[in-house]
Amino acid sequence: MLRQLILFCALAAPSAAGAAPPGEQLRQTAGRNERASAATAPADGFYTKYLRFPEDATPDEKVALAARLVPSPRQLAWQRRELTAFLHFGINTFTNREWGDGREDPRCFDPQEFDARQWIRTLRECGFEQVILTAKHHDGFCLWPTATTGHSVAASPWRDGRGDVVAEVSRACAEAGMPFGIYLSPWDRNAACYGDSERYNRFFIEQLTELLTGYGPISEVWFDGACGEGPDGRRQEYDWDAYLATIRRLQPEAVSAVMGEDVRWVGNERGAGRETEWSATVLTPGVYARSAANNAALGIFAQAPDLGSREQLASARELFWYPSEVDVSIRPGWFWHEHENTRIKSLATLVDIYFSSVGRNSVLLLNVPPDTRGLLADADVTRLRELAGYLARTFRDDRVLGGERIRRADAGEILRYRLRRNSRIDVVMLCERIEEGQRIEAFTVEARTPDGWREVAHGTTVGNKRLLRFAPVEASKLRIRIDGCRSTAALDRAAAFLSDELLPEEARQSDPRLLPREGRRTLLRAPLTLDLGRTCRLDGLIYAPAGGLATPGTAFRYRCSASEDGTTWREIAVGEFGNIMHNPQPQQLDFATPVEARYIRLDATAPDGEAARVTSEEVELLRFAE
Ligand code: FUL
């Protein structure tokens, strides 16, 4: 710490760093600490969570200041909990959809074997350190008996309308010592007042208040940014300042995520973290009124590859400690669908996701959706146990001696470590002491092998944790060369392991119901009209955006029609591929009743209301299964 202080005094005058509040309109309790810490020269030389650069700061001074931006205590506690389980559960579980439209009958919610203890016990055993439950998804159905709307568990047959999913999950978490977070969707397709901005804001704050006062400590509040209202939909002005102030007042320890100010969405739903991932970022959180202007001026957005390099610092006026969270589902969709029971991500895929999230300075938020029974599905549990076993075996035997001592180095310096005798390694773990900021910009890892020193890995950022994989080597020593850093780097952990054996990805079984494509022709590209070559009995259709990528032409709302002669058509399904733009995974639409047809037409629009471009390759048809 002393060294930090000396360095600090020698660098740009901290009192020149600005006093702008994190959220301009956060006038009440929210952000007060952060504002104070940015306003004056902090006694210990660190800026908590927020920093405004002095107008005349040079690029070097900005770099020196950036090195002293640190997480707030609640952010630090959150970053240390590396693995969170997401629990998507609600009306969609029963209607087989990804996005409900808010018109669902609450009577379809009836998880007869509901057991929150089974969820939490399993997740605990599998190494999760926090859970987040979808208390309300976009369909507006509330998993607690709220006083704000009748659209809730109270109107369902489950426990004769006296059940409370949020209460049971929070109780199970308390018993297991598991921090508990909530997802409360701002976009609400059921609430009649949605779009009447003031009324809905009051309604939303009431919901938030119920959740933050009635269910014990809440560790994370997740506000999703999705809204599929489209060009002709309802327009709601969210009062983010008031929402955040409510959280700060009622649960000051809770981090606010995504449309929040503490935790940043990584930018995709694939489980892919950035190779270079800064927690000290120039991206202004979307909930601050100035975010659109600030981010446009820097040419950045949530998905931008570079949110914190020196080039970005040079043009930025503000810096936020805004660490990344990687959200991804164990299945293609976020909600449980029976037809996805065979499409659970393989162990190899989950391990890759772990390395590219936790191993890239992010928290992994892995979704494990409970099923219609109200239990975690058996196949998901099996896979979670495999993952937990794999991680436990990989990380049980650290070969580095004294790797837990804090070590400091300037750019160009080398940190040296000895390994235990007869070490064979293929994973290196580095952890920066983020209480002192995130500083490392580039590093190289070398191993002393029987053939001499060999570079085994290199990288850019480290942050809370960096994991690097390489081909196994016999090694007796490690050298970590700090190739670039801001101020002096501090590592509080260097470790090396031999990873567990991983079997290659199992071949995916193809669905026997898929209608073979032979004899099929495209009659018309827009709207996509297919001639199947003969009359078939069909059960449904799968839409899989090409390459698993969302494009401006990706289909969102659809009308599907069938014909036996190509002249007389009847509509067989109308709906939307919910969330397809963020999670462009195959989505299955089941026809209400089996359809006899030779011709199929899919007339679809993109999220912006324009005609979608769907190709024959993106569509599979499902045969009726007796
Ligand atoms: C998205 C939502 O639209 C999805 O349904 C899901 O909840 C995911 C985690 O966030 O934006």
XYZ file of C-alpha atoms and ligand atoms in Angstrom:
637
model
C 0.000 0.000 0.000
C 2.861 2.375 0.877
C 4.347 1.807 -2.513
C 1.009 2.639 -4.069
C 0.825 5.864 -2.139
C 4.255 6.996 -3.203
C 3.494 6.189 -6.811
C 0.216 7.942 -6.494
C 1.742 11.150 -5.177
C 4.337 11.152 -7.900
C 1.741 10.982 -10.659
C -0.925 13.331 -11.932
C -2.476 15.447 -9.216
C -5.491 13.440 -8.154
C -7.389 16.433 -6.948
C -7.723 17.392 -10.570
C -9.838 14.301 -11.236
C -13.426 15.246 -11.704
C -16.481 15.190 -9.536
C -19.184 14.199 -11.981
C -21.694 11.812 -10.442
C -21.928 8.359 -11.993
C -25.552 8.878 -12.994
C -26.361 12.517 -13.513
C -29.786 12.172 -12.032
C -28.877 9.971 -9.121
C -29.677 12.650 -6.627
C -30.805 10.536 -3.735
C -28.903 7.735 -2.142
C -27.615 6.047 -5.256
C -24.022 6.626 -6.134
C -23.307 8.964 -3.255
C -20.200 7.124 -2.162
C -18.926 6.840 -5.657
C -19.469 10.531 -6.222
C -17.631 11.521 -3.092
C -14.723 9.293 -3.910
C -14.377 10.760 -7.355
C -14.837 14.297 -6.188
C -11.757 14.791 -4.102
C -8.294 13.351 -3.867
C -8.960 10.002 -2.243
C -6.835 9.536 0.848
C -5.529 6.148 -0.217
C -4.989 7.120 -3.830
C -7.776 4.969 -5.239
C -10.979 5.975 -6.958
C -13.929 3.758 -6.162
C -16.067 2.690 -9.106
C -15.985 5.967 -10.970
C -13.527 8.519 -12.189
C -13.813 11.620 -14.348
C -10.634 12.637 -16.060
C -9.522 16.240 -15.668
C -10.217 18.195 -18.871
C -6.520 18.795 -19.476
C -5.225 15.332 -18.544
C -2.614 14.005 -20.945
C -2.933 10.423 -22.239
C -0.225 9.307 -19.792
C -1.937 10.963 -16.881
C -5.169 9.249 -17.856
C -3.434 5.891 -17.877
C -2.015 6.579 -14.419
C -5.436 7.539 -13.124
C -7.085 4.521 -14.739
C -4.663 2.284 -12.844
C -6.165 3.526 -9.598
C -9.813 2.888 -10.337
C -11.030 0.092 -8.065
C -14.289 -1.829 -7.504
C -16.797 -0.805 -4.851
C -17.055 -3.350 -2.007
C -20.253 -4.837 -3.433
C -18.652 -5.187 -6.867
C -15.567 -6.809 -5.392
C -17.663 -9.314 -3.439
C -19.615 -10.043 -6.620
C -16.506 -10.531 -8.761
C -15.165 -13.058 -6.268
C -18.314 -15.170 -6.735
C -17.284 -16.449 -10.090
C -20.102 -18.851 -10.857
C -23.772 -17.883 -10.730
C -26.741 -20.019 -11.758
C -29.517 -18.374 -13.717
C -32.959 -19.891 -13.152
C -35.366 -19.103 -15.969
C -38.701 -20.367 -14.733
C -42.200 -19.052 -15.278
C -45.189 -19.184 -17.550
C -42.955 -19.885 -20.584
C -41.910 -23.155 -18.967
C -45.499 -24.306 -19.432
C -46.290 -22.681 -22.779
C -43.066 -23.824 -24.405
C -41.987 -20.354 -25.462
C -38.962 -18.132 -25.033
C -40.920 -14.894 -24.839
C -44.501 -14.951 -23.641
C -46.819 -12.262 -24.973
C -48.481 -11.489 -21.631
C -51.805 -13.031 -22.587
C -51.069 -16.426 -21.074
C -53.580 -17.969 -18.742
C -52.034 -18.130 -15.241
C -53.822 -21.435 -14.818
C -51.202 -23.130 -16.957
C -48.583 -22.578 -14.225
C -48.645 -25.764 -12.178
C -45.268 -27.285 -11.246
C -46.602 -30.213 -9.294
C -43.291 -31.461 -7.920
C -41.857 -28.006 -7.260
C -38.864 -28.247 -4.935
C -36.619 -25.206 -4.604
C -34.372 -27.151 -2.246
C -33.577 -29.617 -5.028
C -32.481 -26.676 -7.216
C -30.337 -24.972 -4.653
C -28.821 -28.088 -3.128
C -27.823 -29.335 -6.565
C -26.395 -25.986 -7.599
C -24.477 -25.669 -4.341
C -23.027 -29.148 -4.758
C -21.998 -28.211 -8.280
C -19.978 -25.208 -7.148
C -22.354 -22.329 -7.826
C -21.861 -19.355 -5.545
C -25.004 -17.386 -6.280
C -28.362 -17.824 -8.041
C -30.598 -15.409 -9.935
C -34.278 -16.242 -10.392
C -36.567 -14.735 -13.047
C -39.099 -13.294 -10.617
C -40.803 -11.705 -13.626
C -39.935 -12.224 -17.302
C -41.181 -10.147 -20.227
C -44.635 -11.798 -20.088
C -45.298 -10.019 -16.784
C -46.232 -13.184 -14.866
C -44.971 -12.782 -11.289
C -43.549 -15.730 -9.392
C -44.585 -14.150 -6.116
C -48.098 -13.168 -4.981
C -47.667 -9.487 -5.710
C -50.222 -6.856 -4.805
C -49.467 -5.018 -8.070
C -51.182 -7.381 -10.527
C -53.415 -10.414 -10.657
C -51.081 -11.954 -13.222
C -49.110 -14.063 -10.778
C -48.769 -17.398 -9.035
C -51.741 -16.366 -6.883
C -53.991 -16.922 -9.908
C -52.527 -20.334 -10.668
C -53.640 -23.747 -9.437
C -50.195 -24.348 -7.950
C -50.558 -24.771 -4.178
C -54.153 -23.549 -4.655
C -52.881 -20.074 -5.430
C -51.072 -19.815 -2.119
C -47.591 -20.604 -3.393
C -44.652 -18.211 -3.641
C -41.728 -19.310 -5.790
C -39.571 -16.345 -4.807
C -40.057 -17.088 -1.101
C -39.215 -20.756 -1.480
C -36.113 -20.097 -3.519
C -34.930 -17.378 -1.180
C -35.490 -19.674 1.812
C -33.620 -22.537 0.150
C -30.774 -20.126 -0.602
C -30.662 -18.878 2.973
C -30.507 -22.474 4.227
C -27.668 -23.269 1.851
C -25.814 -19.995 2.501
C -26.210 -19.098 -1.167
C -26.521 -15.433 -2.194
C -29.819 -14.848 -3.966
C -30.472 -12.471 -6.843
C -33.550 -11.537 -8.821
C -34.323 -10.832 -12.464
C -37.164 -8.385 -12.851
C -37.948 -7.574 -16.452
C -38.621 -3.890 -17.102
C -40.352 -4.804 -20.375
C -43.769 -6.095 -19.318
C -46.174 -7.325 -21.981
C -48.997 -7.917 -19.545
C -49.184 -4.727 -17.489
C -51.890 -2.490 -18.932
C -49.977 0.573 -17.723
C -46.820 -0.324 -19.643
C -46.228 2.625 -21.961
C -47.978 5.050 -19.634
C -44.559 5.953 -18.350
C -45.233 7.474 -14.960
C -47.813 4.912 -13.989
C -45.693 2.009 -15.071
C -42.647 3.403 -13.276
C -44.660 3.520 -10.058
C -45.937 -0.004 -10.691
C -42.422 -1.278 -11.376
C -40.999 0.358 -8.263
C -43.765 -1.235 -6.213
C -42.815 -4.632 -7.602
C -39.178 -3.960 -6.910
C -39.989 -2.817 -3.391
C -41.948 -5.985 -2.666
C -39.040 -8.091 -3.826
C -36.392 -6.086 -2.020
C -38.246 -5.966 1.278
C -39.985 -9.316 1.561
C -37.342 -11.866 0.677
C -34.252 -11.338 2.786
C -30.904 -10.161 1.440
C -30.754 -9.762 -2.339
C -27.293 -9.969 -3.856
C -27.962 -8.943 -7.468
C -30.799 -7.229 -9.305
C -30.861 -8.010 -13.013
C -32.702 -5.602 -15.298
C -32.844 -6.964 -18.790
C -32.545 -4.529 -21.659
C -34.721 -6.485 -24.121
C -37.829 -4.954 -25.643
C -39.479 -6.435 -28.710
C -42.323 -3.940 -29.005
C -41.222 -3.048 -32.531
C -41.871 0.179 -34.428
C -45.607 0.266 -33.670
C -45.345 -0.929 -30.088
C -45.791 0.816 -26.777
C -43.059 3.242 -25.745
C -42.061 3.300 -22.104
C -39.615 5.801 -20.595
C -38.016 3.888 -17.753
C -37.059 5.888 -14.697
C -33.725 4.163 -14.162
C -32.599 6.682 -11.577
C -35.586 5.896 -9.392
C -35.153 2.145 -9.884
C -31.500 2.297 -8.864
C -32.252 4.575 -5.941
C -34.799 1.996 -4.733
C -32.161 -0.716 -4.825
C -29.590 1.445 -3.027
C -32.094 2.360 -0.339
C -33.491 -1.097 0.293
C -30.578 -3.406 -0.482
C -27.357 -1.418 -0.500
C -25.250 -4.568 -0.854
C -26.982 -5.672 -4.055
C -25.243 -5.097 -7.377
C -27.411 -3.895 -10.239
C -26.769 -5.675 -13.508
C -27.108 -5.104 -17.267
C -29.521 -2.145 -17.158
C -27.745 -1.376 -13.923
C -24.604 0.395 -12.868
C -22.459 -2.296 -11.243
C -22.350 -5.225 -13.639
C -21.972 -5.098 -17.424
C -23.503 -7.501 -19.942
C -20.621 -9.059 -21.869
C -22.451 -8.426 -25.140
C -23.577 -11.883 -26.309
C -25.557 -14.877 -25.049
C -23.086 -17.462 -26.357
C -20.866 -17.610 -23.310
C -17.968 -15.875 -25.049
C -15.873 -13.459 -23.022
C -13.424 -11.053 -24.623
C -9.785 -11.976 -24.941
C -9.066 -8.445 -23.703
C -11.537 -7.681 -20.924
C -11.197 -4.513 -18.879
C -13.255 -4.013 -15.721
C -12.167 -0.381 -15.822
C -14.126 0.590 -18.894
C -15.009 3.675 -20.874
C -18.513 2.341 -21.607
C -21.047 4.521 -19.809
C -23.726 2.294 -18.237
C -26.909 2.418 -20.316
C -28.987 3.547 -17.345
C -27.257 6.915 -17.144
C -28.947 9.644 -19.131
C -25.693 10.642 -20.800
C -24.805 7.106 -21.924
C -26.064 7.369 -25.514
C -24.134 10.593 -26.142
C -20.976 9.423 -24.347
C -20.865 6.035 -26.019
C -21.652 7.435 -29.465
C -18.855 9.984 -29.065
C -16.438 7.121 -28.438
C -18.033 4.901 -31.094
C -18.650 2.114 -28.589
C -21.564 -0.063 -27.503
C -22.056 -3.117 -25.281
C -20.728 -5.509 -27.924
C -17.699 -3.437 -28.959
C -14.463 -5.399 -28.789
C -12.410 -2.693 -27.069
C -13.838 -0.979 -24.004
C -10.709 -0.043 -22.137
C -7.463 0.199 -24.128
C -5.104 3.183 -23.922
C -6.571 4.426 -27.221
C -10.013 4.463 -25.650
C -8.755 6.169 -22.502
C -7.171 8.893 -24.617
C -10.545 10.013 -25.957
C -12.704 9.242 -22.909
C -13.785 11.727 -20.271
C -14.998 9.209 -17.715
C -14.086 5.757 -16.531
C -16.310 3.227 -14.784
C -15.512 0.088 -12.854
C -18.066 -1.955 -14.723
C -17.043 -5.636 -14.751
C -18.404 -8.151 -17.195
C -20.915 -10.942 -16.673
C -21.237 -13.720 -19.252
C -24.772 -15.094 -19.473
C -25.422 -18.272 -21.398
C -27.844 -21.168 -21.156
C -26.953 -24.831 -20.715
C -29.591 -25.440 -23.422
C -30.256 -23.595 -26.686
C -33.108 -21.619 -25.076
C -33.406 -19.855 -21.738
C -36.579 -21.660 -20.683
C -37.038 -25.402 -20.397
C -38.431 -27.062 -23.519
C -38.901 -30.778 -23.743
C -37.643 -30.816 -27.324
C -34.300 -29.445 -26.112
C -33.697 -32.303 -23.672
C -31.297 -33.835 -26.164
C -29.551 -30.558 -26.949
C -27.840 -29.842 -23.646
C -24.392 -28.357 -24.143
C -21.640 -30.936 -24.001
C -19.107 -30.993 -21.199
C -16.404 -29.819 -23.625
C -18.530 -26.826 -24.622
C -19.231 -25.919 -21.003
C -15.550 -26.180 -20.159
C -14.711 -23.865 -23.073
C -17.343 -21.446 -21.798
C -15.840 -21.574 -18.305
C -12.375 -20.783 -19.642
C -13.648 -17.969 -21.814
C -15.710 -16.371 -19.038
C -14.318 -16.995 -15.552
C -10.944 -17.384 -17.238
C -11.342 -14.014 -18.950
C -12.076 -11.714 -16.069
C -15.846 -12.258 -16.013
C -18.469 -13.855 -13.832
C -20.179 -16.810 -15.510
C -23.973 -16.717 -15.243
C -24.996 -20.170 -16.427
C -28.694 -20.750 -16.969
C -30.178 -24.050 -15.794
C -33.935 -23.840 -16.359
C -36.223 -25.863 -14.092
C -38.771 -28.010 -15.949
C -42.573 -28.305 -15.825
C -42.350 -30.549 -12.762
C -40.635 -27.696 -10.948
C -37.326 -29.561 -10.737
C -33.973 -29.205 -12.400
C -34.093 -31.687 -15.262
C -32.115 -34.894 -14.831
C -29.965 -34.470 -17.920
C -28.997 -30.926 -16.906
C -28.085 -32.090 -13.415
C -25.938 -34.864 -14.823
C -24.094 -32.367 -17.005
C -23.626 -29.931 -14.120
C -22.131 -32.692 -12.011
C -19.776 -33.593 -14.845
C -18.691 -29.971 -15.087
C -18.228 -29.652 -11.325
C -16.180 -32.866 -11.270
C -14.061 -31.703 -14.178
C -13.313 -28.339 -12.572
C -12.598 -29.893 -9.175
C -10.154 -32.387 -10.687
C -8.496 -29.752 -12.871
C -7.989 -27.196 -10.134
C -7.232 -29.445 -7.151
C -3.474 -29.663 -7.458
C -1.720 -26.320 -7.820
C 1.897 -26.957 -8.786
C 3.222 -23.439 -8.058
C 5.133 -22.884 -4.813
C 4.276 -19.682 -3.008
C 1.900 -18.566 -5.743
C -0.479 -16.966 -3.246
C 1.939 -14.281 -2.119
C 1.283 -10.794 -3.486
C 3.899 -9.987 -6.105
C 4.432 -6.691 -7.911
C 6.127 -5.863 -11.190
C 6.521 -2.948 -13.546
C 6.349 -3.227 -17.319
C 9.277 -5.246 -18.606
C 9.856 -7.020 -15.292
C 9.572 -10.725 -14.687
C 7.928 -12.570 -11.808
C 9.567 -15.926 -11.131
C 7.942 -18.970 -9.541
C 9.151 -22.451 -8.726
C 6.970 -25.488 -9.355
C 6.749 -28.609 -7.286
C 8.867 -31.566 -8.352
C 7.793 -33.533 -11.437
C 5.200 -31.069 -12.511
C 3.297 -31.513 -15.697
C 1.038 -28.586 -16.477
C -1.284 -27.318 -19.192
C -3.215 -24.546 -17.418
C -1.924 -21.345 -15.853
C -4.067 -19.146 -13.617
C -3.185 -15.521 -12.914
C -5.170 -13.227 -10.613
C -4.640 -9.536 -10.341
C -5.139 -7.846 -7.022
C -8.094 -5.843 -8.258
C -8.476 -4.073 -4.923
C -5.604 -2.020 -6.367
C -7.129 -1.738 -9.820
C -6.736 -3.567 -13.100
C -3.366 -2.822 -14.615
C -1.837 -5.569 -16.712
C -2.052 -4.914 -20.457
C 0.131 -7.702 -21.814
C 2.046 -10.653 -20.412
C 3.941 -13.742 -21.442
C 4.185 -17.028 -19.563
C 7.326 -19.121 -19.966
C 7.975 -22.560 -18.512
C 11.323 -24.111 -17.744
C 11.100 -27.470 -19.504
C 13.741 -30.212 -19.845
C 14.616 -28.493 -23.177
C 15.017 -25.037 -21.663
C 12.685 -22.050 -21.374
C 9.610 -22.172 -23.579
C 6.830 -19.673 -24.051
C 3.635 -21.520 -23.236
C 1.111 -18.701 -23.294
C 0.667 -14.993 -23.634
C -2.238 -12.656 -23.233
C -3.418 -9.140 -22.662
C -5.644 -8.402 -19.669
C -5.722 -10.429 -16.451
C -8.158 -8.815 -13.989
C -9.896 -10.931 -11.374
C -8.825 -14.163 -13.035
C -7.121 -15.213 -16.236
C -6.897 -18.857 -17.282
C -4.658 -19.968 -20.101
C -4.594 -23.402 -21.673
C -1.725 -24.892 -23.678
C -0.300 -28.266 -24.665
C 1.011 -30.127 -21.565
C 4.683 -29.552 -20.605
C 6.997 -30.924 -17.925
C 8.163 -27.857 -16.042
C 10.175 -26.911 -12.976
C 9.765 -23.111 -13.045
C 7.545 -20.386 -14.453
C 8.364 -16.873 -15.551
C 5.575 -14.326 -15.930
C 6.835 -11.379 -17.941
C 4.761 -8.230 -17.621
C 5.032 -6.898 -21.168
C 2.802 -3.925 -20.587
C 0.989 -2.456 -17.638
C -0.452 0.686 -16.149
C 1.605 1.780 -13.172
C 2.823 -1.249 -11.171
C 1.053 -4.578 -11.577
C 0.089 -6.637 -8.521
C -0.673 -10.348 -8.775
C -2.172 -12.071 -5.797
C -2.192 -15.506 -7.322
C -0.203 -17.437 -9.864
C -1.059 -21.105 -10.166
C -0.515 -23.959 -12.592
C -2.466 -27.169 -13.078
C -2.802 -30.233 -15.234
C -6.305 -30.307 -16.630
C -8.538 -33.325 -16.411
C -8.973 -35.436 -19.491
C -11.797 -34.239 -21.675
C -13.454 -36.546 -24.136
C -14.114 -35.092 -27.558
C -17.525 -33.561 -28.130
C -20.107 -36.296 -28.605
C -21.719 -36.403 -32.021
C -25.151 -34.868 -31.885
C -27.964 -37.301 -32.604
C -30.153 -35.947 -35.316
C -33.865 -35.786 -34.540
C -35.606 -38.767 -36.211
C -38.629 -36.551 -36.779
C -36.758 -34.245 -39.201
C -38.381 -34.462 -42.605
C -35.698 -35.414 -45.167
C -34.948 -32.591 -47.564
C -34.888 -34.748 -50.702
C -37.516 -33.659 -53.182
C -37.995 -30.294 -51.499
C -37.888 -27.121 -53.624
C -38.040 -23.417 -52.949
C -40.935 -22.010 -54.963
C -40.571 -18.446 -53.757
C -37.891 -16.743 -51.681
C -40.024 -13.976 -50.199
C -42.046 -15.030 -48.409
C -40.257 -18.348 -48.229
C -42.518 -20.900 -49.909
C -41.507 -24.545 -49.981
C -42.785 -27.421 -52.055
C -42.098 -30.614 -50.117
C -42.605 -32.765 -53.206
C -45.472 -34.736 -51.646
C -48.129 -34.362 -49.021
C -46.742 -34.933 -45.526
C -48.183 -35.032 -42.047
C -46.346 -32.326 -40.118
C -46.017 -31.502 -36.471
C -43.886 -28.397 -36.432
C -41.035 -26.417 -37.851
C -37.552 -25.463 -36.701
C -36.027 -22.104 -37.608
C -32.242 -21.998 -37.238
C -30.643 -18.680 -38.283
C -27.711 -19.382 -40.619
C -24.401 -19.821 -38.835
C -26.086 -19.220 -35.475
C -25.862 -15.497 -36.183
C -28.462 -12.769 -35.945
C -28.554 -10.360 -38.895
C -30.866 -7.437 -39.694
C -32.968 -9.867 -41.757
C -33.406 -12.462 -39.008
C -37.029 -13.532 -38.624
C -38.818 -12.461 -35.451
C -42.597 -12.377 -36.013
C -43.981 -15.052 -38.321
C -47.102 -16.346 -39.949
C -46.906 -19.905 -41.168
C -49.376 -21.242 -43.719
C -49.910 -24.614 -45.324
C -51.465 -25.763 -48.542
C -52.153 -29.062 -50.216
C -52.374 -27.715 -53.764
C -50.273 -24.529 -53.678
C -53.357 -22.386 -54.290
C -55.554 -22.576 -51.225
C -53.691 -21.651 -48.067
C -54.622 -21.815 -44.422
C -52.763 -20.215 -41.571
C -51.397 -22.823 -39.171
C -49.263 -20.803 -36.743
C -48.722 -17.168 -35.850
C -46.172 -16.017 -33.315
C -42.632 -14.862 -32.748
C -39.235 -16.391 -32.351
C -38.685 -14.798 -28.960
C -35.227 -13.408 -28.204
C -33.842 -14.716 -31.502
C -31.836 -11.511 -32.059
C -29.822 -12.009 -28.876
C -29.719 -15.772 -28.869
C -29.916 -16.937 -32.504
C -30.259 -20.605 -31.664
C -32.674 -22.986 -33.418
C -36.239 -22.427 -32.253
C -38.974 -24.978 -32.652
C -42.532 -24.025 -33.352
C -45.055 -26.753 -32.686
C -48.274 -26.731 -34.672
C -51.386 -26.846 -32.495
C -52.585 -29.918 -34.405
C -50.869 -32.069 -37.026
C -51.070 -30.593 -40.519
C -51.405 -32.380 -43.882
C -49.571 -30.285 -46.426
C -47.376 -30.336 -49.470
C -46.624 -26.609 -49.459
C -45.410 -24.508 -46.529
C -45.080 -20.734 -46.445
C -43.223 -18.774 -43.771
C -44.017 -15.097 -43.904
C -41.843 -13.306 -41.374
C -40.733 -9.863 -40.322
C -37.503 -8.799 -38.653
C -37.513 -6.995 -35.267
C -37.649 -3.618 -37.048
C -40.879 -4.621 -38.787
C -39.252 -5.003 -42.238
C -39.611 -8.242 -44.197
C -37.235 -10.923 -42.900
C -34.955 -12.933 -45.176
C -35.360 -16.629 -44.426
C -33.733 -19.262 -46.603
C -34.756 -22.865 -47.102
C -31.503 -23.957 -45.401
C -32.648 -22.272 -42.213
C -35.890 -24.231 -42.001
C -36.488 -27.848 -41.000
C -39.892 -29.482 -40.895
C -40.933 -32.039 -38.325
C -42.882 -35.127 -39.249
C -45.825 -36.090 -37.159
C -44.707 -38.757 -34.681
C -47.392 -41.384 -33.966
C -32.617 -11.654 -22.758
C -34.088 -12.008 -22.603
O -34.858 -11.459 -23.640
C -34.090 -13.506 -22.616
O -35.371 -14.029 -22.649
C -33.321 -13.991 -21.402
O -34.018 -13.644 -20.236
C -31.914 -13.413 -21.397
C -31.130 -13.738 -20.181
O -31.957 -12.025 -21.560
O -32.367 -10.396 -23.098
